[in-house]
PDB file of C-alpha atoms in Angstrom:
ATOM      1  CA  MET A   1       0.000   0.000   0.000  1.00 61.00           C
ATOM      2  CA  THR A   2       1.266   3.491  -0.782  1.00 54.00           C
ATOM      3  CA  LEU A   3       0.447   6.515   1.321  1.00 53.00           C
ATOM      4  CA  PRO A   4       0.366  10.229   0.558  1.00 43.00           C
ATOM      5  CA  ASP A   5       1.850  12.779   2.945  1.00 37.00           C
ATOM      6  CA  THR A   6      -1.159  13.254   5.221  1.00 36.00           C
ATOM      7  CA  GLY A   7       0.570  15.161   7.988  1.00 33.00           C
ATOM      8  CA  LEU A   8      -1.367  13.108  10.520  1.00 33.00           C
ATOM      9  CA  GLU A   9       1.771  11.760  12.144  1.00 32.00           C
ATOM     10  CA  ALA A  10       2.510  15.220  13.524  1.00 30.00           C
ATOM     11  CA  ARG A  11      -0.560  15.066  15.763  1.00 31.00           C
ATOM     12  CA  ILE A  12       0.960  12.512  18.139  1.00 33.00           C
ATOM     13  CA  THR A  13       4.583  12.230  19.202  1.00 36.00           C
ATOM     14  CA  PRO A  14       5.927   8.767  20.101  1.00 40.00           C
ATOM     15  CA  PRO A  15       7.457   8.302  23.551  1.00 43.00           C
ATOM     16  CA  ALA A  16      10.949   9.794  23.830  1.00 41.00           C
ATOM     17  CA  SER A  17      12.557   6.372  24.184  1.00 43.00           C
ATOM     18  CA  ALA A  18      10.958   5.147  20.953  1.00 49.00           C
ATOM     19  CA  ALA A  19      11.833   8.359  19.112  1.00 42.00           C
ATOM     20  CA  ALA A  20      15.471   8.090  20.188  1.00 45.00           C
ATOM     21  CA  ARG A  21      15.738   4.417  19.318  1.00 59.00           C
ATOM     22  CA  ARG A  22      13.929   4.690  16.009  1.00 81.00           C
ATOM     23  CA  ARG A  23      14.988   7.993  14.527  1.00 91.00           C
ATOM     24  CA  PRO A  24      14.135   8.145  10.786  1.00 96.00           C
ATOM     25  CA  ALA A  25      17.094   7.851   8.438  1.00 97.00           C
ATOM     26  CA  TRP A  26      17.974   6.594   4.984  1.00 98.00           C
ATOM     27  CA  HIS A  27      19.015   2.929   4.882  1.00 98.00           C
ATOM     28  CA  ALA A  28      20.432   0.668   2.201  1.00 98.00           C
ATOM     29  CA  ALA A  29      18.097  -2.274   1.553  1.00 98.00           C
ATOM     30  CA  THR A  30      18.414  -5.481  -0.428  1.00 98.00           C
ATOM     31  CA  VAL A  31      15.445  -7.429  -1.764  1.00 98.00           C
ATOM     32  CA  ALA A  32      15.540 -10.728   0.143  1.00 98.00           C
ATOM     33  CA  ALA A  33      12.340 -12.345  -1.154  1.00 98.00           C
ATOM     34  CA  VAL A  34       9.383 -11.651  -3.428  1.00 98.00           C
ATOM     35  CA  SER A  35       6.090 -13.517  -3.816  1.00 98.00           C
ATOM     36  CA  PRO A  36       2.609 -12.893  -5.249  1.00 97.00           C
ATOM     37  CA  GLU A  37       0.198 -11.528  -2.653  1.00 98.00           C
ATOM     38  CA  THR A  38      -2.940 -11.006  -4.778  1.00 98.00           C
ATOM     39  CA  PRO A  39      -3.557 -10.950  -8.552  1.00 96.00           C
ATOM     40  CA  ASN A  40      -2.392  -7.312  -8.540  1.00 96.00           C
ATOM     41  CA  ALA A  41      -0.004  -7.164  -5.603  1.00 98.00           C
ATOM     42  CA  ARG A  42       3.352  -8.512  -4.525  1.00 98.00           C
ATOM     43  CA  ARG A  43       4.910  -9.163  -1.133  1.00 98.00           C
ATOM     44  CA  ILE A  44       8.465  -7.830  -0.899  1.00 98.00           C
ATOM     45  CA  VAL A  45      10.794  -8.692   1.963  1.00 98.00           C
ATOM     46  CA  LEU A  46      13.725  -6.329   2.401  1.00 98.00           C
ATOM     47  CA  ASP A  47      16.931  -6.989   4.284  1.00 98.00           C
ATOM     48  CA  VAL A  48      17.885  -3.708   5.960  1.00 98.00           C
ATOM     49  CA  PRO A  49      20.927  -4.298   8.220  1.00 98.00           C
ATOM     50  CA  THR A  50      20.736  -0.851   9.840  1.00 98.00           C
ATOM     51  CA  TRP A  51      16.950  -0.825  10.332  1.00 98.00           C
ATOM     52  CA  PRO A  52      16.167   0.312  13.924  1.00 97.00           C
ATOM     53  CA  GLY A  53      12.820  -1.468  14.074  1.00 97.00           C
ATOM     54  CA  ASN A  54       9.351   0.022  13.776  1.00 98.00           C
ATOM     55  CA  ASP A  55       6.031   0.164  15.570  1.00 97.00           C
ATOM     56  CA  PRO A  56       2.917  -1.512  14.137  1.00 98.00           C
ATOM     57  CA  GLY A  57       1.231   0.912  11.733  1.00 98.00           C
ATOM     58  CA  GLN A  58       4.289   2.900  10.676  1.00 98.00           C
ATOM     59  CA  HIS A  59       5.438   3.443   7.091  1.00 97.00           C
ATOM     60  CA  LEU A  60       8.584   4.222   5.126  1.00 98.00           C
ATOM     61  CA  ASP A  61       9.675   6.029   1.985  1.00 98.00           C
ATOM     62  CA  LEU A  62      11.174   3.832  -0.729  1.00 98.00           C
ATOM     63  CA  ARG A  63      13.473   5.418  -3.320  1.00 96.00           C
ATOM     64  CA  LEU A  64      14.433   4.069  -6.734  1.00 93.00           C
ATOM     65  CA  THR A  65      17.374   5.461  -8.701  1.00 89.00           C
ATOM     66  CA  ALA A  66      17.652   4.910 -12.469  1.00 86.00           C
ATOM     67  CA  GLU A  67      20.942   4.471 -14.324  1.00 86.00           C
ATOM     68  CA  ASP A  68      20.703   8.053 -15.582  1.00 89.00           C
ATOM     69  CA  GLY A  69      20.378   9.328 -12.008  1.00 88.00           C
ATOM     70  CA  TYR A  70      16.634   9.967 -12.081  1.00 90.00           C
ATOM     71  CA  GLN A  71      15.027   9.224  -8.726  1.00 93.00           C
ATOM     72  CA  ALA A  72      11.464   8.450  -7.686  1.00 93.00           C
ATOM     73  CA  SER A  73      10.203   7.775  -4.187  1.00 94.00           C
ATOM     74  CA  ARG A  74       6.890   6.682  -2.686  1.00 95.00           C
ATOM     75  CA  SER A  75       5.587   5.969   0.803  1.00 96.00           C
ATOM     76  CA  TYR A  76       4.549   2.419   1.710  1.00 97.00           C
ATOM     77  CA  SER A  77       2.995   0.996   4.846  1.00 97.00           C
ATOM     78  CA  ILE A  78       5.085  -1.586   6.668  1.00 98.00           C
ATOM     79  CA  ALA A  79       3.455  -4.983   7.159  1.00 98.00           C
ATOM     80  CA  SER A  80       5.962  -6.050   9.808  1.00 97.00           C
ATOM     81  CA  SER A  81       6.891  -4.574  13.183  1.00 97.00           C
ATOM     82  CA  GLY A  82       9.335  -4.893  16.035  1.00 95.00           C
ATOM     83  CA  ASP A  83      13.127  -4.927  15.893  1.00 93.00           C
ATOM     84  CA  PRO A  84      13.999  -7.401  13.095  1.00 92.00           C
ATOM     85  CA  THR A  85      16.040  -6.040  10.192  1.00 96.00           C
ATOM     86  CA  SER A  86      13.701  -7.876   7.804  1.00 97.00           C
ATOM     87  CA  VAL A  87      11.081  -5.393   6.597  1.00 98.00           C
ATOM     88  CA  VAL A  88       7.926  -6.625   4.864  1.00 98.00           C
ATOM     89  CA  LEU A  89       5.994  -4.593   2.289  1.00 98.00           C
ATOM     90  CA  ALA A  90       2.979  -5.450   0.139  1.00 98.00           C
ATOM     91  CA  VAL A  91       2.714  -3.332  -3.000  1.00 97.00           C
ATOM     92  CA  ASP A  92      -0.464  -3.090  -5.074  1.00 96.00           C
ATOM     93  CA  ARG A  93       0.112  -2.289  -8.749  1.00 94.00           C
ATOM     94  CA  VAL A  94      -1.238   1.019 -10.044  1.00 91.00           C
ATOM     95  CA  ASP A  95      -1.146   0.573 -13.817  1.00 87.00           C
ATOM     96  CA  ASP A  96      -0.299   4.190 -14.599  1.00 88.00           C
ATOM     97  CA  GLY A  97       1.952   4.547 -11.573  1.00 89.00           C
ATOM     98  CA  GLU A  98       5.637   5.336 -11.695  1.00 90.00           C
ATOM     99  CA  VAL A  99       6.975   3.062  -8.938  1.00 94.00           C
ATOM    100  CA  SER A 100       4.505   0.277  -8.147  1.00 95.00           C
ATOM    101  CA  PRO A 101       4.624  -1.420 -11.606  1.00 95.00           C
ATOM    102  CA  PHE A 102       8.383  -1.826 -11.225  1.00 95.00           C
ATOM    103  CA  LEU A 103       8.083  -3.194  -7.681  1.00 97.00           C
ATOM    104  CA  VAL A 104       5.301  -5.613  -8.611  1.00 97.00           C
ATOM    105  CA  ASP A 105       6.558  -6.760 -12.022  1.00 96.00           C
ATOM    106  CA  ALA A 106      10.297  -6.236 -12.234  1.00 95.00           C
ATOM    107  CA  VAL A 107      12.126  -6.067  -8.904  1.00 96.00           C
ATOM    108  CA  GLU A 108      14.144  -9.224  -8.164  1.00 97.00           C
ATOM    109  CA  VAL A 109      15.889 -10.840  -5.226  1.00 98.00           C
ATOM    110  CA  GLY A 110      19.257  -9.171  -4.763  1.00 98.00           C
ATOM    111  CA  ASP A 111      18.202  -5.772  -6.099  1.00 96.00           C
ATOM    112  CA  ALA A 112      19.410  -2.781  -4.087  1.00 95.00           C
ATOM    113  CA  LEU A 113      16.905  -0.164  -2.909  1.00 96.00           C
ATOM    114  CA  GLU A 114      16.887   2.717  -0.438  1.00 97.00           C
ATOM    115  CA  VAL A 115      14.355   3.217   2.348  1.00 98.00           C
ATOM    116  CA  HIS A 116      13.783   6.114   4.734  1.00 98.00           C
ATOM    117  CA  GLY A 117      12.128   5.501   8.040  1.00 98.00           C
ATOM    118  CA  PRO A 118      10.517   4.444  10.189  1.00 98.00           C
ATOM    119  CA  LEU A 119       7.936   7.197   9.752  1.00 97.00           C
ATOM    120  CA  GLY A 120       4.684   8.111  11.459  1.00 96.00           C
ATOM    121  CA  GLY A 121       3.589   8.396  15.070  1.00 93.00           C
ATOM    122  CA  TRP A 122      -0.155   8.936  14.672  1.00 93.00           C
ATOM    123  CA  PHE A 123      -1.330   5.718  13.054  1.00 97.00           C
ATOM    124  CA  VAL A 124       0.455   3.346  15.419  1.00 97.00           C
ATOM    125  CA  TRP A 125      -0.602   0.926  18.138  1.00 97.00           C
ATOM    126  CA  ARG A 126       1.657  -0.642  20.751  1.00 96.00           C
ATOM    127  CA  PRO A 127       0.936  -3.720  22.876  1.00 95.00           C
ATOM    128  CA  GLY A 128       0.554  -3.161  26.591  1.00 94.00           C
ATOM    129  CA  VAL A 129      -0.140   0.576  26.416  1.00 93.00           C
ATOM    130  CA  SER A 130      -3.926   0.427  26.928  1.00 93.00           C
ATOM    131  CA  ASP A 131      -6.659  -2.142  27.448  1.00 94.00           C
ATOM    132  CA  ARG A 132      -9.309  -0.158  25.558  1.00 96.00           C
ATOM    133  CA  PRO A 133     -10.960  -1.972  22.625  1.00 98.00           C
ATOM    134  CA  VAL A 134      -9.415  -1.531  19.182  1.00 98.00           C
ATOM    135  CA  GLN A 135     -11.399  -1.565  15.942  1.00 98.00           C
ATOM    136  CA  LEU A 136      -9.599  -1.988  12.625  1.00 98.00           C
ATOM    137  CA  VAL A 137     -11.389  -1.125   9.354  1.00 98.00           C
ATOM    138  CA  ALA A 138      -9.569  -1.807   6.078  1.00 98.00           C
ATOM    139  CA  GLY A 139     -10.418  -1.465   2.418  1.00 98.00           C
ATOM    140  CA  GLY A 140      -8.335  -3.465  -0.089  1.00 97.00           C
ATOM    141  CA  SER A 141      -4.604  -2.918   0.368  1.00 96.00           C
ATOM    142  CA  GLY A 142      -5.428  -0.684   3.318  1.00 97.00           C
ATOM    143  CA  ILE A 143      -5.084  -3.869   5.349  1.00 98.00           C
ATOM    144  CA  VAL A 144      -1.274  -3.643   5.260  1.00 98.00           C
ATOM    145  CA  PRO A 145      -0.638  -1.473   8.370  1.00 98.00           C
ATOM    146  CA  LEU A 146      -3.663  -2.984  10.123  1.00 98.00           C
ATOM    147  CA  ALA A 147      -2.301  -6.502   9.571  1.00 98.00           C
ATOM    148  CA  ALA A 148       0.858  -5.357  11.348  1.00 98.00           C
ATOM    149  CA  ILE A 149      -1.235  -4.052  14.240  1.00 98.00           C
ATOM    150  CA  ALA A 150      -3.361  -7.208  14.464  1.00 98.00           C
ATOM    151  CA  GLY A 151      -0.269  -9.388  14.256  1.00 97.00           C
ATOM    152  CA  ALA A 152       1.509  -7.478  17.027  1.00 97.00           C
ATOM    153  CA  HIS A 153      -1.580  -7.762  19.221  1.00 97.00           C
ATOM    154  CA  ALA A 154      -1.769 -11.522  18.654  1.00 96.00           C
ATOM    155  CA  GLU A 155       1.960 -12.119  19.101  1.00 96.00           C
ATOM    156  CA  ALA A 156       2.074 -10.158  22.366  1.00 96.00           C
ATOM    157  CA  GLY A 157      -1.001 -11.866  23.792  1.00 96.00           C
ATOM    158  CA  ASP A 158      -2.343  -8.377  24.456  1.00 96.00           C
ATOM    159  CA  PRO A 159      -5.631  -8.455  26.430  1.00 96.00           C
ATOM    160  CA  ALA A 160      -7.333  -5.541  24.656  1.00 97.00           C
ATOM    161  CA  PRO A 161     -10.470  -6.611  22.728  1.00 98.00           C
ATOM    162  CA  PHE A 162      -9.772  -6.447  18.981  1.00 98.00           C
ATOM    163  CA  ARG A 163     -12.028  -6.471  15.935  1.00 98.00           C
ATOM    164  CA  LEU A 164     -11.184  -6.291  12.232  1.00 98.00           C
ATOM    165  CA  LEU A 165     -13.573  -5.371   9.417  1.00 98.00           C
ATOM    166  CA  TYR A 166     -11.996  -5.959   6.007  1.00 98.00           C
ATOM    167  CA  ALA A 167     -13.705  -4.954   2.734  1.00 98.00           C
ATOM    168  CA  VAL A 168     -12.202  -6.615  -0.338  1.00 98.00           C
ATOM    169  CA  ARG A 169     -13.243  -7.600  -3.867  1.00 97.00           C
ATOM    170  CA  THR A 170     -12.873 -11.396  -3.893  1.00 97.00           C
ATOM    171  CA  PRO A 171     -11.193 -14.108  -1.792  1.00 97.00           C
ATOM    172  CA  GLU A 172      -8.183 -13.927  -4.130  1.00 97.00           C
ATOM    173  CA  HIS A 173      -7.732 -10.233  -3.293  1.00 97.00           C
ATOM    174  CA  VAL A 174      -7.297 -10.844   0.438  1.00 98.00           C
ATOM    175  CA  PHE A 175      -3.860  -9.749   1.653  1.00 98.00           C
ATOM    176  CA  PHE A 176      -2.012 -11.693   4.358  1.00 98.00           C
ATOM    177  CA  ARG A 177      -4.444 -14.623   4.560  1.00 96.00           C
ATOM    178  CA  GLU A 178      -2.284 -16.736   6.863  1.00 97.00           C
ATOM    179  CA  GLU A 179      -1.350 -13.836   9.120  1.00 97.00           C
ATOM    180  CA  LEU A 180      -4.978 -12.749   9.481  1.00 97.00           C
ATOM    181  CA  SER A 181      -6.021 -16.329  10.233  1.00 97.00           C
ATOM    182  CA  ARG A 182      -3.434 -16.525  13.002  1.00 96.00           C
ATOM    183  CA  ALA A 183      -4.612 -13.216  14.425  1.00 97.00           C
ATOM    184  CA  GLU A 184      -8.217 -14.425  14.342  1.00 97.00           C
ATOM    185  CA  ALA A 185      -7.223 -17.622  16.136  1.00 97.00           C
ATOM    186  CA  ALA A 186      -5.546 -15.447  18.762  1.00 96.00           C
ATOM    187  CA  GLY A 187      -8.754 -13.522  19.413  1.00 96.00           C
ATOM    188  CA  VAL A 188      -9.105 -10.840  16.727  1.00 98.00           C
ATOM    189  CA  ASP A 189     -12.817 -10.936  15.842  1.00 98.00           C
ATOM    190  CA  THR A 190     -12.698 -10.745  12.030  1.00 98.00           C
ATOM    191  CA  THR A 191     -15.384  -9.887   9.477  1.00 97.00           C
ATOM    192  CA  ILE A 192     -14.590  -9.876   5.749  1.00 97.00           C
ATOM    193  CA  VAL A 193     -17.011  -8.257   3.304  1.00 97.00           C
ATOM    194  CA  TYR A 194     -16.580  -9.289  -0.351  1.00 98.00           C
ATOM    195  CA  SER A 195     -17.840  -6.753  -2.863  1.00 97.00           C
ATOM    196  CA  ARG A 196     -17.671  -8.818  -6.085  1.00 97.00           C
ATOM    197  CA  ARG A 197     -17.537 -12.518  -5.211  1.00 97.00           C
ATOM    198  CA  ALA A 198     -17.805 -14.242  -1.866  1.00 96.00           C
ATOM    199  CA  PRO A 199     -16.309 -17.681  -1.139  1.00 94.00           C
ATOM    200  CA  ASP A 200     -18.503 -20.761  -0.946  1.00 92.00           C
ATOM    201  CA  GLY A 201     -20.247 -20.950   2.392  1.00 87.00           C
ATOM    202  CA  ALA A 202     -19.854 -17.256   3.165  1.00 88.00           C
ATOM    203  CA  ALA A 203     -22.219 -15.894   5.799  1.00 84.00           C
ATOM    204  CA  ALA A 204     -23.359 -13.084   3.475  1.00 89.00           C
ATOM    205  CA  PRO A 205     -23.584 -12.691  -0.307  1.00 92.00           C
ATOM    206  CA  ALA A 206     -21.175 -10.464  -2.190  1.00 95.00           C
ATOM    207  CA  GLY A 207     -21.915  -6.758  -2.114  1.00 95.00           C
ATOM    208  CA  ARG A 208     -20.373  -3.459  -1.200  1.00 96.00           C
ATOM    209  CA  LEU A 209     -19.940  -2.531   2.444  1.00 97.00           C
ATOM    210  CA  THR A 210     -23.049  -0.791   3.795  1.00 97.00           C
ATOM    211  CA  ARG A 211     -23.656   1.293   6.878  1.00 98.00           C
ATOM    212  CA  ASP A 212     -25.740  -1.512   8.386  1.00 97.00           C
ATOM    213  CA  ALA A 213     -22.960  -4.043   7.778  1.00 97.00           C
ATOM    214  CA  LEU A 214     -20.440  -1.664   9.309  1.00 98.00           C
ATOM    215  CA  ALA A 215     -22.632  -1.111  12.365  1.00 98.00           C
ATOM    216  CA  ALA A 216     -23.048  -4.854  12.866  1.00 97.00           C
ATOM    217  CA  ALA A 217     -19.314  -5.562  12.655  1.00 98.00           C
ATOM    218  CA  VAL A 218     -17.654  -2.776  14.647  1.00 98.00           C
ATOM    219  CA  PHE A 219     -17.612  -2.123  18.373  1.00 98.00           C
ATOM    220  CA  PRO A 220     -20.589   0.013  19.475  1.00 97.00           C
ATOM    221  CA  PRO A 221     -19.835   3.688  20.161  1.00 97.00           C
ATOM    222  CA  ASP A 222     -20.341   3.310  23.931  1.00 96.00           C
ATOM    223  CA  THR A 223     -17.364   0.931  24.216  1.00 97.00           C
ATOM    224  CA  GLY A 224     -14.937   3.804  23.638  1.00 95.00           C
ATOM    225  CA  ALA A 225     -12.988   1.803  21.083  1.00 98.00           C
ATOM    226  CA  LEU A 226      -9.966   3.304  19.366  1.00 98.00           C
ATOM    227  CA  VAL A 227     -10.691   3.016  15.636  1.00 98.00           C
ATOM    228  CA  TYR A 228      -8.140   2.716  12.824  1.00 98.00           C
ATOM    229  CA  VAL A 229      -9.395   3.151   9.237  1.00 98.00           C
ATOM    230  CA  CYS A 230      -7.198   2.673   6.171  1.00 98.00           C
ATOM    231  CA  GLY A 231      -7.978   2.433   2.462  1.00 97.00           C
ATOM    232  CA  SER A 232      -8.583   4.525  -0.614  1.00 96.00           C
ATOM    233  CA  THR A 233      -9.783   8.081  -0.083  1.00 96.00           C
ATOM    234  CA  PRO A 234     -13.423   7.361  -1.123  1.00 96.00           C
ATOM    235  CA  PHE A 235     -13.546   4.288   1.138  1.00 97.00           C
ATOM    236  CA  VAL A 236     -12.110   6.111   4.141  1.00 98.00           C
ATOM    237  CA  GLU A 237     -14.367   9.138   3.709  1.00 97.00           C
ATOM    238  CA  GLN A 238     -17.471   6.931   3.522  1.00 98.00           C
ATOM    239  CA  VAL A 239     -16.474   4.911   6.598  1.00 98.00           C
ATOM    240  CA  LEU A 240     -15.727   8.074   8.572  1.00 98.00           C
ATOM    241  CA  ARG A 241     -19.118   9.495   7.639  1.00 98.00           C
ATOM    242  CA  TRP A 242     -20.900   6.319   8.734  1.00 98.00           C
ATOM    243  CA  LEU A 243     -18.970   6.097  11.997  1.00 98.00           C
ATOM    244  CA  GLY A 244     -19.967   9.680  12.789  1.00 97.00           C
ATOM    245  CA  GLU A 245     -23.611   8.953  11.994  1.00 97.00           C
ATOM    246  CA  LEU A 246     -23.495   5.901  14.253  1.00 97.00           C
ATOM    247  CA  GLY A 247     -22.274   8.025  17.148  1.00 97.00           C
ATOM    248  CA  HIS A 248     -18.554   7.292  17.304  1.00 97.00           C
ATOM    249  CA  ASP A 249     -16.406  10.053  18.776  1.00 96.00           C
ATOM    250  CA  THR A 250     -14.250  11.423  15.970  1.00 92.00           C
ATOM    251  CA  THR A 251     -11.376  11.999  18.398  1.00 95.00           C
ATOM    252  CA  ASP A 252     -11.180   8.207  18.812  1.00 96.00           C
ATOM    253  CA  ILE A 253     -10.694   7.631  15.068  1.00 98.00           C
ATOM    254  CA  ARG A 254      -7.365   7.539  13.246  1.00 98.00           C
ATOM    255  CA  ALA A 255      -7.471   7.408   9.453  1.00 97.00           C
ATOM    256  CA  GLU A 256      -4.974   7.013   6.643  1.00 96.00           C
ATOM    257  CA  ARG A 257      -5.756   7.270   2.955  1.00 92.00           C
ATOM    258  CA  PHE A 258      -3.670   6.038   0.064  1.00 83.00           C
ATOM    259  CA  GLY A 259      -3.295   7.127  -3.520  1.00 69.00           C
ATOM    260  CA  GLY A 260      -1.535   6.197  -6.751  1.00 58.00           C
ATOM    261  CA  SER A 261       2.109   5.255  -7.065  1.00 60.00           C
TER     262      SER A 261
END
């Protein structure tokens, strides 16, 4: 997933210890592994020896340099978290994009890239900080940072109640199937809404996410849940509007939108 510069990260400052340990910087990265994620997306694992680690929900800038010196950079959510120097991305191809087609179709194991990060302090969640409920709402590749959050919650055995609502086209377009299954087994209450084709035996037929479906899947407003919403701009704006209509406090909602790359 690629993110625009929203400026949201300036609204919350990470604890001083985290800021000191994970100061953003440029790092040399090597592609360690690539694999198909969906029909249009690719999982890319980077080996970044100097990576300081990152919190669940953070992102980085990735820079490509052509042989003639031309450079292009884009922001991508990080699907991994913690201190490992292995950084996981999942890039969705934008056909008229400048960077994503190369990352999805052409980048190979051993290729050298540059990354700047970790970035962002607003759209993060850390285990053990609070026991308040957490609601994750993702559209398409907007699941990437939320998968990192759900995975960190599951791995830490965090006691906070967690729910995930994921809107996606078809079963083949689901990102991080195994990781989401593990998170669900660890207690993340998961609802997937398929807009174009649902799998056999699905609880509901295929169709776009509706306000009623959203209301049925998310924590009620009186629970005081912290809500994370990520997806395309139209998806995020619609979800935010519905959450407001349902009575959720807007100060409890953190949103990130993504655009072309």
